[in-house]
mmCIF file of C-alpha atoms in Angstrom:
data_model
loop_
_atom_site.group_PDB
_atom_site.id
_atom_site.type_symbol
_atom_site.label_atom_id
_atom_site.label_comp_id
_atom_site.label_asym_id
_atom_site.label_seq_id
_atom_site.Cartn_x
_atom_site.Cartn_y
_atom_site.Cartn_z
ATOM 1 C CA UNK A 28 68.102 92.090 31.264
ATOM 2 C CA UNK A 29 68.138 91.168 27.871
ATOM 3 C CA UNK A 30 67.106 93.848 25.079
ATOM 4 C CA UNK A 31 66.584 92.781 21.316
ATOM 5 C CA UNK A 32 68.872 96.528 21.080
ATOM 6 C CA UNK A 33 70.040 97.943 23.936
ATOM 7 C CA UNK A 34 70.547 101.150 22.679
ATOM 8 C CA UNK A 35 67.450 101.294 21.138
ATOM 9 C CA UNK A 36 65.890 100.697 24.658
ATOM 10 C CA UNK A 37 67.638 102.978 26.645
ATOM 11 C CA UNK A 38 66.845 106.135 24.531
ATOM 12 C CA UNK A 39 63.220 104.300 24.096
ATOM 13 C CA UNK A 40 62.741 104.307 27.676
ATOM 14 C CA UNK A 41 64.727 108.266 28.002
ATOM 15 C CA UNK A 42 62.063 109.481 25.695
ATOM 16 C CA UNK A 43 59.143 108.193 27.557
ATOM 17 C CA UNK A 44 60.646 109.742 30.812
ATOM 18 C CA UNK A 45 61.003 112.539 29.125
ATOM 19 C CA UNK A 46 57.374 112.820 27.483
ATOM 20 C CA UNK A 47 56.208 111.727 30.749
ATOM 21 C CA UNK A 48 57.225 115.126 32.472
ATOM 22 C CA UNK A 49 56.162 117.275 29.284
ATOM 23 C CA UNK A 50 52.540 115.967 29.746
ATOM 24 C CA UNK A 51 52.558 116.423 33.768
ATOM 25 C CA UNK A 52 54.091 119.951 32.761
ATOM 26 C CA UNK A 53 51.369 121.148 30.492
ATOM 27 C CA UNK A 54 48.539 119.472 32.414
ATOM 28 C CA UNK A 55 49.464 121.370 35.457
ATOM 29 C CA UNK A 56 49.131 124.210 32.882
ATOM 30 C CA UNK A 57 45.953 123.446 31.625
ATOM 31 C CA UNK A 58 44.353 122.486 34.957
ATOM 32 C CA UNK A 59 45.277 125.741 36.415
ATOM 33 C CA UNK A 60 42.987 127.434 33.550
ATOM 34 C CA UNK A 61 40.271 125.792 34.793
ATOM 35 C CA UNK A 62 40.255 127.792 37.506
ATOM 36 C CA UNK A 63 40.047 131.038 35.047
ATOM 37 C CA UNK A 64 36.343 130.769 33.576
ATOM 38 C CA UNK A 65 36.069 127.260 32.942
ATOM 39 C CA UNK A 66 35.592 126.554 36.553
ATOM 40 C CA UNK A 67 32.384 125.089 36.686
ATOM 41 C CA UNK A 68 32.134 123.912 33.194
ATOM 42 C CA UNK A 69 35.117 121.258 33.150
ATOM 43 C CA UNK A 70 34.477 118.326 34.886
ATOM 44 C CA UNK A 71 37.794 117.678 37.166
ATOM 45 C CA UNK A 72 36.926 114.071 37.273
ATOM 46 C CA UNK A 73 37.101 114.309 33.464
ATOM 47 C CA UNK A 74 40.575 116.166 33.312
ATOM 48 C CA UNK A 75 41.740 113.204 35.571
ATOM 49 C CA UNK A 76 40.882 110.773 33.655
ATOM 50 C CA UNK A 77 42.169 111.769 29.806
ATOM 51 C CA UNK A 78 45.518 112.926 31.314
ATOM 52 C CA UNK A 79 46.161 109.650 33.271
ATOM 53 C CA UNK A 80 44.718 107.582 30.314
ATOM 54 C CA UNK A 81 47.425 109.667 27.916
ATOM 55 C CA UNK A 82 50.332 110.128 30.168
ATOM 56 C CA UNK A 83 52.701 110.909 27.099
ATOM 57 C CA UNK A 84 50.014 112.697 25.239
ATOM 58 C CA UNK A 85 51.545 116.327 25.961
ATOM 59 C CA UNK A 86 48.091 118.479 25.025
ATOM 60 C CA UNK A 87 45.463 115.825 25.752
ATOM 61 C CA UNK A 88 43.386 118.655 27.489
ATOM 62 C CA UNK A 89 42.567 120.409 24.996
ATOM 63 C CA UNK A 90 39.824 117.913 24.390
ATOM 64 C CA UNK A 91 38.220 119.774 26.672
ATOM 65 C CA UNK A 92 38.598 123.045 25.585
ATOM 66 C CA UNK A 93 40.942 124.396 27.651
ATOM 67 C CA UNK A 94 44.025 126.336 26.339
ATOM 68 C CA UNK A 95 47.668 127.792 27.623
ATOM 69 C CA UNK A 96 47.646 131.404 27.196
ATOM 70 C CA UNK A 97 48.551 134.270 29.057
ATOM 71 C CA UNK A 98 44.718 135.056 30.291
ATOM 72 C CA UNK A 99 44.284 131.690 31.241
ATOM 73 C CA UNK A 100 47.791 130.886 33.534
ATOM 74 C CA UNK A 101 49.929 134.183 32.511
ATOM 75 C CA UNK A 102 51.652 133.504 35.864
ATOM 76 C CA UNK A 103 52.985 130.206 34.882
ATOM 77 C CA UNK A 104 54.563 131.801 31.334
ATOM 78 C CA UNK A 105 57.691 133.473 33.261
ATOM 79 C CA UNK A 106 61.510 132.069 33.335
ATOM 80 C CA UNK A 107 61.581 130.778 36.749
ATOM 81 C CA UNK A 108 58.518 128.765 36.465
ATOM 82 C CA UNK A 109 59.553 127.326 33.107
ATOM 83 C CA UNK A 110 62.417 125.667 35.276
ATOM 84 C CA UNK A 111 59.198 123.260 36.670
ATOM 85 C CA UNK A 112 59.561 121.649 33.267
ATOM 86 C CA UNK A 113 63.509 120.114 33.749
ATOM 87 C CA UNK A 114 62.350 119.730 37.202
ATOM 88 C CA UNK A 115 59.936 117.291 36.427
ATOM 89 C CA UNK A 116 61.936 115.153 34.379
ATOM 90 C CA UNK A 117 64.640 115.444 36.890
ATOM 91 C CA UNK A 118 62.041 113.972 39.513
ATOM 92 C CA UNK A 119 60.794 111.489 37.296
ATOM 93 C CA UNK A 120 64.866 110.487 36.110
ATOM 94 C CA UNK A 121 65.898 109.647 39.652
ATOM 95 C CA UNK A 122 63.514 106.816 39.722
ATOM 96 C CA UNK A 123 64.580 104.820 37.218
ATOM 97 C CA UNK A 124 66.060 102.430 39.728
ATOM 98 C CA UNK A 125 62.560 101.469 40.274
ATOM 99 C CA UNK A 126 62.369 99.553 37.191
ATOM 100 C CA UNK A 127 64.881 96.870 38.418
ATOM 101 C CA UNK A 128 61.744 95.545 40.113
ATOM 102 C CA UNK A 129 60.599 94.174 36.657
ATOM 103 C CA UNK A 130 62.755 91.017 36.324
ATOM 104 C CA UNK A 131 62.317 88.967 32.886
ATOM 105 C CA UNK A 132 63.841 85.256 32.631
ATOM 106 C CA UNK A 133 67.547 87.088 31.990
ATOM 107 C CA UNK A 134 66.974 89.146 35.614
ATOM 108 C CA UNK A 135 66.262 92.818 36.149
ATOM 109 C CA UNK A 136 67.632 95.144 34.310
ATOM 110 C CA UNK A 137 71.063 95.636 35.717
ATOM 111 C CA UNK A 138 72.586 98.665 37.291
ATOM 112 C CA UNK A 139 74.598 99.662 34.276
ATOM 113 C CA UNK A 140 71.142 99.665 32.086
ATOM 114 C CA UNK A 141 69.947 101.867 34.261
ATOM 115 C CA UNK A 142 72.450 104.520 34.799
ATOM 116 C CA UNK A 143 72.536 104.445 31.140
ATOM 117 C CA UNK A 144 68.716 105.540 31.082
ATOM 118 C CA UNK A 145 69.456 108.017 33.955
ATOM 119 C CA UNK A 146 72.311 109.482 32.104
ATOM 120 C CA UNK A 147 70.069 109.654 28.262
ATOM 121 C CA UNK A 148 67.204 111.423 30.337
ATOM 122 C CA UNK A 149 69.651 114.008 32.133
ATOM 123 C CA UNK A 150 71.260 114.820 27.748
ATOM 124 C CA UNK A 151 67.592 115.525 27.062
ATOM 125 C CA UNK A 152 67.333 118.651 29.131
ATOM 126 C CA UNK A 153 66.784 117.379 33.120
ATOM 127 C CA UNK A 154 67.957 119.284 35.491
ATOM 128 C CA UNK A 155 67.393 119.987 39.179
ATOM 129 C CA UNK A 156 66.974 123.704 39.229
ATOM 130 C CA UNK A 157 68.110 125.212 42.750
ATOM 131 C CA UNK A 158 68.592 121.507 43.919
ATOM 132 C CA UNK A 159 64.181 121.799 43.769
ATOM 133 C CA UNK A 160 64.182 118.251 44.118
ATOM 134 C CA UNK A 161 65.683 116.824 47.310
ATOM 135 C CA UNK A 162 65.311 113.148 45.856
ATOM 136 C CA UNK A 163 68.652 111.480 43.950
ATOM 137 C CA UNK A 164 69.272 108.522 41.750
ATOM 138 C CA UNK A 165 71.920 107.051 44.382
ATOM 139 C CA UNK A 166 69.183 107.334 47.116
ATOM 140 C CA UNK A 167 66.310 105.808 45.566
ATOM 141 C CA UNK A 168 68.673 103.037 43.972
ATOM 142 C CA UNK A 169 70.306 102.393 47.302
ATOM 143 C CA UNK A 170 66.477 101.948 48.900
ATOM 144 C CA UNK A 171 65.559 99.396 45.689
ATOM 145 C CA UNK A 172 68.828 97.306 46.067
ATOM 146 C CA UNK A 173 67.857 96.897 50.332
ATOM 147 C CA UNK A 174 63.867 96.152 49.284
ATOM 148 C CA UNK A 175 62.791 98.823 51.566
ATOM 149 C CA UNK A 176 59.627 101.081 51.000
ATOM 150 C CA UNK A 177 60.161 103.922 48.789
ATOM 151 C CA UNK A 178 58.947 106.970 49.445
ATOM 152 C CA UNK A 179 55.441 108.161 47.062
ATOM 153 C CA UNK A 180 56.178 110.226 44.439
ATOM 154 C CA UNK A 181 54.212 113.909 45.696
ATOM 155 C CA UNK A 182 54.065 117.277 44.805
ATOM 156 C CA UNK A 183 55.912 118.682 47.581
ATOM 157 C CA UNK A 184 59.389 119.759 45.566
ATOM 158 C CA UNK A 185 56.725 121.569 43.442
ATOM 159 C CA UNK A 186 54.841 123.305 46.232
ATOM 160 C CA UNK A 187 58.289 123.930 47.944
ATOM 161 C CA UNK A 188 59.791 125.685 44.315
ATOM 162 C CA UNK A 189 56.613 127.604 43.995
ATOM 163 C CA UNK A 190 56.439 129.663 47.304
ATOM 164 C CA UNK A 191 60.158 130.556 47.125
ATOM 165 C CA UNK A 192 60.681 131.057 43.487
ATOM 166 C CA UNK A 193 56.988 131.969 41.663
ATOM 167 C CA UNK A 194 55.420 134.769 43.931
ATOM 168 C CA UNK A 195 52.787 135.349 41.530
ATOM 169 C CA UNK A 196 51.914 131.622 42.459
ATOM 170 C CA UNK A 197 52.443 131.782 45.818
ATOM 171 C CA UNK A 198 49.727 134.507 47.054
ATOM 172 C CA UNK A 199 46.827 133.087 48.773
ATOM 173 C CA UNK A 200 44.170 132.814 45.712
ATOM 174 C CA UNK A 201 41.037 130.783 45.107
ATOM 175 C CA UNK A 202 42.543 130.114 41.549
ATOM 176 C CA UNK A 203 46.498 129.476 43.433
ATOM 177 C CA UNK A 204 44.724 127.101 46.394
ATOM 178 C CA UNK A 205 43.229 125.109 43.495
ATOM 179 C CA UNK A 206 46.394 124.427 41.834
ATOM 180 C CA UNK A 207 48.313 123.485 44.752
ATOM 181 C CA UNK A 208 45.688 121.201 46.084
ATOM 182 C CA UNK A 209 45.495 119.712 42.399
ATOM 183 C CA UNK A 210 48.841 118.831 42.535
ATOM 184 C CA UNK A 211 48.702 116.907 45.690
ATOM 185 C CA UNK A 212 46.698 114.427 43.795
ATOM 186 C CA UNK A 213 47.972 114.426 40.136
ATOM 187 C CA UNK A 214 51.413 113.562 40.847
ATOM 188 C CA UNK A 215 50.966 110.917 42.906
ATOM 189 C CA UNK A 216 48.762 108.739 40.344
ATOM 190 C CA UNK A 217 50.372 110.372 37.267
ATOM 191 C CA UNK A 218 53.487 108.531 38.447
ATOM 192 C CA UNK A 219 51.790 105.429 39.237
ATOM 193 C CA UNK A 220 50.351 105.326 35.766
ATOM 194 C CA UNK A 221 53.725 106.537 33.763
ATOM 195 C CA UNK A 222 55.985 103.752 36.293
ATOM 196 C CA UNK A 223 53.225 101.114 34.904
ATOM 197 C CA UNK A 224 53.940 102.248 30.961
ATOM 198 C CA UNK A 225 57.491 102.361 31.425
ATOM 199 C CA UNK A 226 57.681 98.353 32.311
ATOM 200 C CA UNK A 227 55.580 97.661 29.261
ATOM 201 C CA UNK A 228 57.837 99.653 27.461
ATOM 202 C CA UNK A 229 60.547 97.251 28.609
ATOM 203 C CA UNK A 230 58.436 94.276 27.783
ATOM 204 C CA UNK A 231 58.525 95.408 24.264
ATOM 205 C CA UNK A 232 62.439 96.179 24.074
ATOM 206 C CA UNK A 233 63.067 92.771 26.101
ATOM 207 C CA UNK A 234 64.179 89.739 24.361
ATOM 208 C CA UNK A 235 62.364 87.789 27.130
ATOM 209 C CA UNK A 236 59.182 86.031 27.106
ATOM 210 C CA UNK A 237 57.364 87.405 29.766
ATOM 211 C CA UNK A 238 54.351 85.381 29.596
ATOM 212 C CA UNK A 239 54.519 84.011 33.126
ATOM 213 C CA UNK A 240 58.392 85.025 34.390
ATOM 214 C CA UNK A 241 57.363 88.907 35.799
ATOM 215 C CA UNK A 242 58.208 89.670 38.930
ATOM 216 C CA UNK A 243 57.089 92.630 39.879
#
């Protein structure tokens, strides 16, 4: 694909990646404070909604009033489960073959673009912690070069990193159940929601006219 600056789109792209996993990082932060006293005076439906409608917005929650501190989610404030954070980034990096399924009038953008984007996300701090994420960049660009049906993005690497490396996280808990089941559902539409920003993000870096030439 063409880019007005190719550079400019590649770390463009890296940042919003990166941002990406910072707000899923934090909201899985905040929404497990609901389940400290706010429980039934946060709407869920409402948490939903503001973090999917500000997927880069890192502390969008605290529209509602909820806060990161160690009475509301001291359990998530230790060293292992900071790792979540270049986790999720690292989860989110190794799908950036899936934006080779926005073509402009040049084509898709091409394998080297890519890898490029891959490889500006991994210098900003990604990392797959205890190989937590059994997902690769070569796998999911191997599956988007044959056409063939990707696996969803879930919460199962999460879960998975949780019960073997958080134990405070991993007892059986109202508050711990919540969180888990929370997760099923957030990172499935959080990624549907940050793989729709990052093609208008390419839109914008494109020197195409994409007025009636997307393929998606």
């Amino acid at each position: 694909m063409d880019f007005i600056n190719e550079a400019a789109a590649v770390n463009g792209l890296a940042d919003e990646i990166v941002k990406g996993g910072v707000c899923l990082f934090n909201a899985v932060k905040y929404i497990y404070s609901i389940a400290e006293e706010s429980f039934y005076t946060v709407s869920i439906k409402d948490a939903f909604k503001i973090v999917l409608n500000n997927i880069t917005d890192t502390d969008s929650l605290t529209a509602l009033g909820l806060r990161i501190d160690e009475e509301s989610c001291g359990e998530m404030l230790g060293e292992e489960y900071e790792k979540v954070l270049p986790l999720m980034v690292y989860s989110l990096a190794v799908r950036i073959p899936v934006l080779k399924n926005l073509r402009g009038a040049s084509g898709p953008m091409t394998d080297d673009q890519l890898y490029k984007v891959y490889n500006a996300v991994m210098a900003k701090g990604a990392e797959n912690y205890k190989d937590a994420v059994t997902e690769s960049f070569m796998e999911i660009k191997y599956l988007v070069r044959k056409g063939k049906r990707l696996p969803p993005y879930n919460a199962d690497w999460f879960k998975t990193y949780i019960y073997t490396s958080v134990p405070a996280l991993s007892e059986i808990t109202n508050k711990n159940m919540f969180l888990l089941g929370f997760a099923d559902v957030l990172f499935a539409m959080f990624y549907s929601c940050l793989e729709e920003a990052l093609f208008e993000k390419i839109k914008e870096y494109s020197a195409d006219d994409f007025g009636e030439s997307i393929e998606i």
